[in-house]
Protein backbone atom coordinates (compact mmCIF):
# COMPACT_ATOMS: atom_id res chain seq x y z
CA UNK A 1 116.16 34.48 60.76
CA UNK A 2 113.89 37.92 60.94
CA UNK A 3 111.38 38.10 63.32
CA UNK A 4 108.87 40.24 62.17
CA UNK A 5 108.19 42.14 65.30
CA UNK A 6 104.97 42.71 67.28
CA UNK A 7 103.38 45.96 67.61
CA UNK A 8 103.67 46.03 71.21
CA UNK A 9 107.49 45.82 70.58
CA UNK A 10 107.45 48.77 68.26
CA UNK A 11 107.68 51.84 70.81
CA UNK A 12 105.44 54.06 69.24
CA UNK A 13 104.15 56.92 70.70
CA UNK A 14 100.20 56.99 72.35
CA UNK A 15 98.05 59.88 71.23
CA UNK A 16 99.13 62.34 74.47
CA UNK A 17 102.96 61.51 73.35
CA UNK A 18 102.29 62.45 69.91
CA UNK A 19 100.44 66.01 70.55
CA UNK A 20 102.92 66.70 73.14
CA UNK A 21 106.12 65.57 70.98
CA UNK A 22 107.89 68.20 68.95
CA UNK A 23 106.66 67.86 65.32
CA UNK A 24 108.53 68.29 62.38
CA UNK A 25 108.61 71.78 60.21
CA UNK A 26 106.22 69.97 57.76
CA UNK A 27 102.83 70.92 57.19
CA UNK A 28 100.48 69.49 54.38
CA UNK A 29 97.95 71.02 52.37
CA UNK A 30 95.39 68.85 50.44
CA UNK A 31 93.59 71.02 47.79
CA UNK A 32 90.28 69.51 46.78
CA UNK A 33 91.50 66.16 47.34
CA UNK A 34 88.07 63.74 46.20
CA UNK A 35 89.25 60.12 47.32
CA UNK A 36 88.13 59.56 51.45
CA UNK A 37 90.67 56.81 51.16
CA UNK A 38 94.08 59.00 49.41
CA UNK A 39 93.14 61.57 52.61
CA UNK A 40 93.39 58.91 55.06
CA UNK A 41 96.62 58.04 53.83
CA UNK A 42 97.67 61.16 54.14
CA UNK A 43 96.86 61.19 57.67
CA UNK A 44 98.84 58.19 58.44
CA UNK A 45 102.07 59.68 56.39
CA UNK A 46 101.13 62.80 58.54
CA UNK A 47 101.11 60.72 62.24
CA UNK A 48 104.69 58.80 60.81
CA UNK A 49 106.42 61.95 60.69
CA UNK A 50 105.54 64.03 62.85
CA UNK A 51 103.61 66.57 61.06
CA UNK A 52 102.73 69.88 62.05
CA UNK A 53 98.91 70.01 61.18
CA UNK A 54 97.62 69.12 57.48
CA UNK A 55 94.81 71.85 55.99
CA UNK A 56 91.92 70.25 54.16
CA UNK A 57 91.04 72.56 51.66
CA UNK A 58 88.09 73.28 49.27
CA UNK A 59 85.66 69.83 48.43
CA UNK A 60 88.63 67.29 50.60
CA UNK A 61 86.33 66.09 53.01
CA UNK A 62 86.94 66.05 56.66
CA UNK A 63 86.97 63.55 59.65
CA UNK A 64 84.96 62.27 60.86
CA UNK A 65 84.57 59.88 58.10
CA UNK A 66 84.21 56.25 57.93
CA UNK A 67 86.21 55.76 55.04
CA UNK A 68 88.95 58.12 56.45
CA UNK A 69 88.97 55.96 59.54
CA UNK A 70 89.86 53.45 57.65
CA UNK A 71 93.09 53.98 56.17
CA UNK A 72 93.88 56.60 58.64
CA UNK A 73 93.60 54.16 61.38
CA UNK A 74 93.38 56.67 64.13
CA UNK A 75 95.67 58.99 62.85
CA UNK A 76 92.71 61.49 62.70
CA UNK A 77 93.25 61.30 66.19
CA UNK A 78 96.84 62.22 66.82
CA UNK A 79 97.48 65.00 63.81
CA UNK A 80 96.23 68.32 64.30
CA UNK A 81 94.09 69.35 61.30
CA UNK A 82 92.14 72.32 59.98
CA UNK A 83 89.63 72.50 57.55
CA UNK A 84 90.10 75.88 54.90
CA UNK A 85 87.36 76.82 52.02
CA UNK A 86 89.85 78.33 50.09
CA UNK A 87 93.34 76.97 49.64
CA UNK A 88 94.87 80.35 47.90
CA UNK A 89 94.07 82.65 51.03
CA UNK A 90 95.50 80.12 53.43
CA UNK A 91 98.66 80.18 50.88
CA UNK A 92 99.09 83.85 51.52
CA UNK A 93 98.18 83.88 55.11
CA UNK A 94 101.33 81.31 55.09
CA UNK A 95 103.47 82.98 53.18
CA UNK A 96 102.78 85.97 55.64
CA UNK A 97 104.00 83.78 58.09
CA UNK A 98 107.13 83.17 56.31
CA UNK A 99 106.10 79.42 55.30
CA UNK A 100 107.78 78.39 52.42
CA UNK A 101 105.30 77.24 50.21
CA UNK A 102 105.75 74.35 48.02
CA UNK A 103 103.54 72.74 45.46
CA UNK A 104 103.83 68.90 44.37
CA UNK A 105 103.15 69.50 40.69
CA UNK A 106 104.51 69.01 36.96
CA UNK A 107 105.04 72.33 35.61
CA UNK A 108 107.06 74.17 33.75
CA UNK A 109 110.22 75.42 36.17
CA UNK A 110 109.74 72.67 38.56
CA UNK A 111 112.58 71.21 40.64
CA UNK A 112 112.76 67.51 40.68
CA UNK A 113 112.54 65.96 44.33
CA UNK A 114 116.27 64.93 44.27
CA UNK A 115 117.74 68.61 43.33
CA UNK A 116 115.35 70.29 45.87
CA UNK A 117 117.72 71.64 48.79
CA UNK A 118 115.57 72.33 52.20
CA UNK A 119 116.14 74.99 55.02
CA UNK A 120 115.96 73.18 57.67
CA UNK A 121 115.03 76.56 59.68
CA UNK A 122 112.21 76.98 57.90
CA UNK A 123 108.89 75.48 58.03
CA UNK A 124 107.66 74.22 54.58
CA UNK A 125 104.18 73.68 53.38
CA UNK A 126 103.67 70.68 51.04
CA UNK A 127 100.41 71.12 48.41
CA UNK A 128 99.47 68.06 46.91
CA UNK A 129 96.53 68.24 44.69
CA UNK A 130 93.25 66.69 42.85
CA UNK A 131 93.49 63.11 41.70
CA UNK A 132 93.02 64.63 38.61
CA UNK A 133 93.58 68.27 37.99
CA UNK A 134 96.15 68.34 40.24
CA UNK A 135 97.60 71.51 42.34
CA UNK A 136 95.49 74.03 40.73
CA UNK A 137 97.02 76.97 38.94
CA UNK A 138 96.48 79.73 40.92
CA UNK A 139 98.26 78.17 44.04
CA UNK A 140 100.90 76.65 41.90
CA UNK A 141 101.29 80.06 40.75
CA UNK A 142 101.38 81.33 43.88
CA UNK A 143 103.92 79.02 45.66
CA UNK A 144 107.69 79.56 46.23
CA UNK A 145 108.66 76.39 44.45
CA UNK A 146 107.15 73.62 42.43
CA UNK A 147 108.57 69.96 43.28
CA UNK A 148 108.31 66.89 40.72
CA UNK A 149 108.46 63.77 41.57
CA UNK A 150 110.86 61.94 38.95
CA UNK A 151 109.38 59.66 37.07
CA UNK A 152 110.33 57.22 34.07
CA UNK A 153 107.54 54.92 33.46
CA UNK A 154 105.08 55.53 30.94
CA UNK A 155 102.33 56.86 33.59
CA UNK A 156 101.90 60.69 34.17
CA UNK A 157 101.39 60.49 37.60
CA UNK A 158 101.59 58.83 41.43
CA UNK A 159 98.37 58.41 43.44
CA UNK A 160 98.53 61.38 45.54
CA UNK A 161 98.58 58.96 48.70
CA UNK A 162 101.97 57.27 47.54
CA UNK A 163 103.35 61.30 46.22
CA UNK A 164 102.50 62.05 49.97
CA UNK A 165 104.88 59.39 51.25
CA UNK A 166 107.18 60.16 48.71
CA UNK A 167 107.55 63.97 49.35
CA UNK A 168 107.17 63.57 52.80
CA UNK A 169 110.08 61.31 53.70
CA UNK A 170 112.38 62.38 51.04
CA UNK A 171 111.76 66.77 52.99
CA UNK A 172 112.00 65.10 56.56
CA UNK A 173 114.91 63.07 55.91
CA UNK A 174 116.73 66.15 54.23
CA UNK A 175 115.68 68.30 56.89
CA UNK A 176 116.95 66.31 59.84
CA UNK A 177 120.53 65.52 58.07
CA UNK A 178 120.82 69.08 58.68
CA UNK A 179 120.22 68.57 62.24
């Protein structure tokens, strides 16, 4: 039998550990994100792997937020975060910064999640968009790549909370098989 295990037992890092532990070449960038709730999420993704920092960019509200707080669940805490007016500029101060910048989008040209190959020597910035406009043009224009999630229901879209996890573990895992 499976003993689901207690949370003491699951050797997880405190909030010192985390800021001190080397983070992954990940960074996320929410532009104009609306839902309190999808950014919390987003958070918590953030604090599972090891994130870098996430920018909030544009209307995407910023801790400290009750309804962050609660589906972050202190992960507000441990991930480094910056708050940016404008998501374009901090596209090209990244790119300046050789940051390979990546937009979670459908769009013409897009690679789908499976095909994308990573460089694991680089460090990779991950836009996901508005609930409902999506990654807007001008910084999908902008990026280096556009990633789609594959999809073969008959819904045109994830929540952007679930195309965060998705993204997220699919880049880590493919960057650290490289390791």
């Amino acid at each position: 039998m499976n003993r689901k295990l207690e949370n003491s037992e699951l050797d997880r890092l405190d909030v010192d550990s985390f800021k001190e532990a080397e983070k992954s070449s990940i960074l996320i960038i929410l532009d104009n994100v609306r839902s309190l709730n999808n950014i919390g999420s987003v958070f918590r993704t953030a604090d599972a792997f090891l994130i870098q920092k996430i920018y909030l960019c544009g209307i995407t509200a910023t801790p400290p937020h009750k309804d962050i707080r609660k589906t972050a669940l202190g992960a507000t805490e441990s991930v480094e975060w910056e708050y940016r007016k404008d998501t374009l500029k901090l596209v090209e101060e990244l790119k300046a910064d050789r940051v390979q910048i990546v937009s979670v989008e459908q769009a013409e040209n897009a690679v789908m999640l499976n095909d994308y190959q990573v460089d694991s020597k680089k460090t990779v910035a991950l836009i996901f968009g508005n609930e409902v406009k999506g990654v807007s043009q001008e910084v999908v224009s902008a990026s280096d790549t556009v990633l789609e999630i594959p999809q073969f229901g008959t819904k045109h879209s994830l929540n952007i909370s679930v195309s965060a996890g998705v993204v997220v573990w699919d880049i880590w895992c493919k960057q650290n098989a490289q390791k």
